[in-house]
Coordinates of C-alpha atoms in Angstrom, one line a residue:
M1 CA -0.2 -0.2 -0.1
L2 CA 1.2 3.5 -0.7
A3 CA 1.0 4.4 3.0
N4 CA -1.3 4.1 6.3
N5 CA -2.9 6.6 5.7
T6 CA -5.6 7.4 3.0
S7 CA -3.8 8.4 0.0
A8 CA -5.2 9.5 -3.6
I9 CA -4.5 5.7 -5.0
D10 CA -6.2 4.9 -1.8
Q11 CA -9.3 7.4 -2.8
A12 CA -9.1 6.2 -6.4
S13 CA -9.4 2.8 -5.4
L14 CA -12.2 3.4 -3.2
G15 CA -14.3 4.9 -6.0
V16 CA -14.1 2.0 -7.9
I17 CA -15.5 0.2 -4.8
T18 CA -18.3 2.1 -4.4
G19 CA -19.4 3.7 -7.4
V20 CA -19.0 7.3 -5.6
G21 CA -18.5 9.4 -9.3
F22 CA -15.1 11.8 -8.9
I23 CA -15.3 15.2 -8.0
T24 CA -12.2 16.2 -9.9
K25 CA -9.9 14.7 -12.4
Q26 CA -6.9 14.9 -10.6
V27 CA -5.6 14.8 -7.3
E28 CA -2.1 15.8 -6.4
V29 CA 0.3 12.9 -4.8
S30 CA 2.2 13.5 -1.8
T31 CA 6.2 13.5 -1.6
A32 CA 5.9 10.9 0.9
D33 CA 3.6 8.7 -1.4
K34 CA 5.8 10.3 -4.4
E35 CA 8.9 7.8 -2.9
I36 CA 6.6 4.9 -2.2
L37 CA 6.1 4.8 -6.6
A38 CA 9.8 5.7 -6.9
M39 CA 10.3 2.2 -4.8
Y40 CA 8.0 0.2 -6.9
A41 CA 9.7 1.9 -9.8
A42 CA 13.4 0.7 -8.2
Y43 CA 11.5 -2.8 -8.0
S44 CA 10.3 -2.9 -11.9
G45 CA 14.3 -1.7 -12.9
A46 CA 15.6 -4.6 -10.4
A47 CA 13.5 -6.9 -13.3
Y48 CA 16.1 -6.2 -15.7
T49 CA 19.5 -8.1 -13.8
V50 CA 18.5 -9.4 -10.8
A51 CA 18.7 -13.1 -10.6
N52 CA 18.7 -15.6 -7.6
Q53 CA 19.8 -13.2 -5.3
W54 CA 18.6 -9.2 -4.4
N55 CA 22.2 -8.0 -5.4
C56 CA 22.0 -5.5 -8.4
P57 CA 23.4 -2.0 -9.2
Y58 CA 21.1 1.2 -7.7
A59 CA 17.6 -0.7 -8.2
C60 CA 18.2 -2.9 -4.9
E61 CA 19.8 -0.1 -3.0
Y62 CA 17.0 2.1 -3.5
P63 CA 15.4 3.0 -0.1
G64 CA 12.8 1.0 1.0
T65 CA 13.8 -2.2 -1.0
E66 CA 16.5 -3.1 2.2
G67 CA 16.6 -6.5 3.3
T68 CA 14.4 -7.7 0.1
I69 CA 15.0 -11.6 -0.3
V70 CA 14.9 -13.2 -3.8
E71 CA 12.2 -16.6 -3.4
Y72 CA 12.0 -17.2 -7.0
N73 CA 13.6 -16.1 -10.5
W74 CA 12.4 -17.1 -14.2
E75 CA 13.8 -16.8 -17.5
V76 CA 11.7 -18.7 -20.1
G77 CA 10.6 -18.7 -24.0
V78 CA 11.4 -17.2 -27.1
P79 CA 11.2 -14.4 -26.7
E80 CA 12.9 -15.0 -23.6
S81 CA 9.8 -13.7 -20.3
A82 CA 11.9 -13.4 -17.3
G83 CA 11.0 -12.1 -13.8
Y84 CA 11.4 -12.8 -10.1
I85 CA 9.2 -13.1 -6.6
A86 CA 10.8 -11.2 -3.9
R87 CA 9.1 -10.4 -0.3
N88 CA 10.4 -8.0 1.6
P89 CA 10.2 -8.6 5.4
T90 CA 10.2 -4.9 6.9
K91 CA 6.9 -4.0 4.7
K92 CA 5.4 -7.5 4.9
L93 CA 5.5 -7.5 1.1
I94 CA 5.4 -9.8 -1.9
I95 CA 7.0 -8.1 -5.1
V96 CA 6.2 -10.4 -8.3
A97 CA 8.2 -8.5 -11.2
F98 CA 8.0 -8.9 -14.8
R99 CA 10.8 -7.6 -16.6
G100 CA 10.6 -4.8 -19.7
T101 CA 11.6 -5.3 -23.1
D102 CA 15.5 -5.9 -23.8
N103 CA 16.1 -7.6 -26.8
I104 CA 15.0 -7.7 -30.3
L105 CA 12.6 -10.4 -30.3
Q106 CA 10.7 -9.1 -27.4
W107 CA 10.2 -6.0 -29.8
V108 CA 9.0 -8.4 -32.6
D109 CA 6.5 -9.5 -29.9
N110 CA 5.5 -6.0 -28.6
T111 CA 4.5 -5.3 -32.3
D112 CA 2.2 -8.5 -32.6
I113 CA -0.9 -5.9 -31.9
W114 CA -3.4 -8.5 -32.9
Q115 CA -6.0 -8.9 -30.1
M116 CA -7.1 -12.3 -28.4
Q117 CA -10.2 -13.0 -26.2
W118 CA -9.0 -13.8 -23.0
P119 CA -9.9 -14.5 -20.2
A120 CA -13.1 -17.0 -21.5
A121 CA -14.2 -16.2 -18.3
I122 CA -14.9 -12.4 -19.0
N123 CA -17.3 -11.9 -22.2
N124 CA -15.8 -9.2 -24.4
S125 CA -12.3 -8.5 -22.8
Y126 CA -9.6 -8.7 -25.6
V127 CA -6.2 -8.8 -24.9
H128 CA -3.1 -8.0 -27.3
R129 CA -1.8 -10.9 -28.4
G130 CA 2.3 -10.7 -28.2
F131 CA 1.5 -9.2 -24.3
L132 CA -0.7 -12.4 -23.9
R133 CA 1.9 -14.8 -25.3
G134 CA 4.2 -13.4 -23.2
Y135 CA 2.8 -14.0 -20.2
L136 CA 1.2 -17.5 -20.8
S137 CA 4.8 -18.4 -21.7
V138 CA 5.2 -18.1 -17.5
Q139 CA 1.8 -17.9 -16.6
S140 CA 2.2 -21.5 -14.6
I141 CA 5.1 -20.6 -13.1
V142 CA 4.3 -17.2 -11.4
L143 CA 0.9 -18.4 -10.0
S144 CA 2.7 -21.6 -8.3
A145 CA 4.5 -19.8 -7.1
V146 CA 2.8 -16.7 -6.2
K147 CA 0.3 -19.3 -4.1
E148 CA 3.1 -21.1 -2.3
I149 CA 4.5 -17.8 -1.2
A150 CA 1.2 -16.1 -0.6
T151 CA 0.1 -19.5 1.6
Q152 CA 3.8 -19.5 3.4
Y153 CA 3.4 -15.6 4.5
P154 CA -0.8 -14.8 5.2
D155 CA 0.0 -11.3 6.0
Y156 CA 1.8 -9.7 3.4
S157 CA 0.3 -7.9 0.4
I158 CA 1.4 -8.7 -2.9
S159 CA 2.1 -5.8 -5.4
L160 CA 2.5 -6.8 -9.3
V161 CA 5.3 -4.2 -10.9
G162 CA 6.5 -4.1 -14.2
H163 CA 8.1 -1.3 -16.6
S164 CA 6.5 -0.8 -20.3
L165 CA 6.3 -4.3 -21.5
G166 CA 6.6 -5.6 -18.3
G167 CA 3.9 -3.3 -16.8
A168 CA 1.4 -5.1 -19.4
K169 CA 2.3 -8.0 -18.1
A170 CA 1.7 -7.4 -14.8
A171 CA -1.7 -6.3 -15.4
I172 CA -2.5 -9.3 -17.3
C173 CA -1.4 -11.5 -14.0
L174 CA -3.1 -9.2 -12.0
L175 CA -6.6 -10.3 -13.4
D176 CA -5.1 -14.1 -13.9
L177 CA -4.6 -13.9 -10.3
S178 CA -8.0 -12.6 -9.2
L179 CA -10.0 -15.4 -11.2
E180 CA -7.7 -18.4 -10.3
M181 CA -7.2 -17.3 -6.8
P182 CA -10.2 -14.9 -5.8
E183 CA -8.9 -15.6 -2.2
L184 CA -6.0 -13.0 -2.8
L185 CA -7.7 -10.5 -3.9
P186 CA -8.1 -8.3 -1.3
R187 CA -3.8 -8.2 -0.9
L188 CA -3.2 -7.5 -4.8
R189 CA -1.9 -4.5 -5.7
L190 CA -0.7 -2.9 -9.3
Y191 CA 2.0 -0.4 -9.8
T192 CA 3.5 -0.1 -13.3
Q193 CA 5.6 2.4 -15.4
G194 CA 5.8 3.4 -18.8
Q195 CA 3.0 0.3 -19.5
P196 CA 1.4 0.2 -23.0
R197 CA -2.5 -0.1 -23.3
V198 CA -2.8 -3.8 -23.1
G199 CA -6.3 -4.4 -24.2
N200 CA -9.5 -3.2 -25.2
R201 CA -12.6 -1.6 -23.0
G202 CA -13.6 -5.2 -22.1
F203 CA -10.2 -5.7 -20.4
A204 CA -9.8 -2.1 -18.8
N205 CA -13.3 -2.3 -17.6
A206 CA -12.9 -5.8 -16.6
V207 CA -9.7 -4.4 -14.4
N208 CA -10.8 -1.4 -12.5
A209 CA -13.7 -3.8 -11.5
L210 CA -11.4 -5.5 -9.4
G211 CA -11.3 -2.1 -7.4
V212 CA -7.6 -2.9 -6.1
I213 CA -4.9 -0.5 -5.5
M214 CA -3.2 0.5 -8.5
S215 CA -0.6 3.0 -10.4
R216 CA 0.2 3.2 -13.8
E217 CA 2.8 5.7 -14.1
V218 CA 3.4 8.0 -16.8
Y219 CA 6.4 10.5 -17.2
E220 CA 6.2 13.6 -18.6
Y221 CA 5.7 12.6 -22.2
D222 CA 6.6 8.9 -22.5
L223 CA 5.4 7.9 -26.2
I224 CA 5.0 4.4 -24.7
P225 CA 1.7 4.5 -22.7
R226 CA 0.2 6.2 -25.8
L227 CA 0.8 3.0 -27.9
P228 CA -1.0 0.8 -29.3
L229 CA -3.3 3.5 -30.6
A230 CA -6.9 3.9 -28.9
S231 CA -8.3 4.1 -32.3
M232 CA -7.2 0.2 -32.9
G233 CA -9.0 -0.8 -30.3
F234 CA -6.8 -0.5 -27.4
H235 CA -7.3 1.3 -24.0
H236 CA -5.9 1.8 -20.3
H237 CA -7.3 0.6 -16.7
S238 CA -7.1 3.2 -14.5
Y239 CA -5.5 5.1 -12.2
E240 CA -2.6 7.0 -14.3
A241 CA -0.1 8.5 -12.6
W242 CA 1.5 11.5 -14.1
D243 CA 4.6 12.9 -13.5
H244 CA 4.1 16.3 -15.0
D245 CA 6.8 19.4 -14.3
N246 CA 7.9 18.1 -10.6
T247 CA 4.2 17.0 -9.4
T248 CA 2.7 13.6 -9.7
K249 CA -1.2 13.6 -10.1
I250 CA -3.3 11.2 -10.4
C251 CA -5.6 10.9 -12.8
L252 CA -9.2 9.8 -11.9
D253 CA -11.4 10.7 -14.5
P254 CA -10.9 8.9 -17.7
G255 CA -11.8 10.8 -21.0
P256 CA -12.3 9.9 -24.3
L257 CA -8.3 9.8 -25.1
D258 CA -7.8 7.9 -21.7
H259 CA -6.0 10.3 -19.1
C260 CA -4.5 13.5 -18.7
A261 CA -1.4 12.4 -19.8
D262 CA -2.7 11.2 -23.1
A263 CA -4.9 14.5 -23.4
D264 CA -3.8 15.0 -27.5
G265 CA -2.7 11.3 -27.9
L266 CA 0.5 11.4 -30.6
F267 CA 0.1 15.0 -31.1
Y268 CA 1.7 16.0 -27.4
P269 CA 5.4 16.6 -27.5
S270 CA 7.7 12.9 -26.7
A271 CA 11.1 12.2 -25.9
A272 CA 12.6 9.3 -25.7
D273 CA 14.6 9.7 -22.3
D274 CA 10.9 9.4 -20.6
H275 CA 10.5 5.9 -21.1
V276 CA 13.4 5.0 -19.1
S277 CA 13.3 8.3 -17.1
Y278 CA 11.0 7.3 -13.9
K279 CA 12.2 7.9 -10.4
G280 CA 13.8 5.0 -9.2
L281 CA 13.9 2.8 -12.3
K282 CA 17.3 3.2 -13.4
Y283 CA 18.6 -0.3 -14.4
E284 CA 22.2 0.2 -16.5

């Protein structure tokens, strides 16, 4: 969770649970909550380099991640799908982290933008075929490991994290866990950075309806969250945390072009560096 008190993200999730309409479109995030978002970005960044020990440059040393213990890690498939599951005993937190794009074959997967109906239990939910294929290649590994560690540590919350492609897989995993292990739903959280659109409106609505605490962070004018295009039938789930002009705002009221960072779609300026400039993310 972001904090013990009711935070901007907690308020956003409460709106989904209760159906309460929002008075404002944006809620500014406190300095303390911005630091916790950065901590989750560090956990996402660690997925690019961490193996079976919590020992990696920068991300593994980021404040709040100290004492993290890696329980599982995986690197399987072609294109490779990688990530890790860890726990933070101090924060009573389980982290399920998916690695983002880091090789040419994964970029091929990213461009496989046909939508597939998934999951079968939800009508009219369609997902990007390349993202889904990457997740399904590790589905059994992840679900089995999450079940085991969640049972072993029943008082821990479970945060799914990922940057870029990793964020897309984390969002898919969230919905999958809610269906396969509904008893875990009250413990689930989602924190992503630079996540592309994952599926159609049906998928986005299904994720929103879970009512869990989640943050889909966008740094300035990162281009990746604007893809695939909304005109192609892709839509974001809530809640966008937009890092803009030295502030972070939770966008509560999605408009016709999704959220505040995407107000003008591809006509907004963009910078390649924005995709890797999230506070806490650095993984070089």
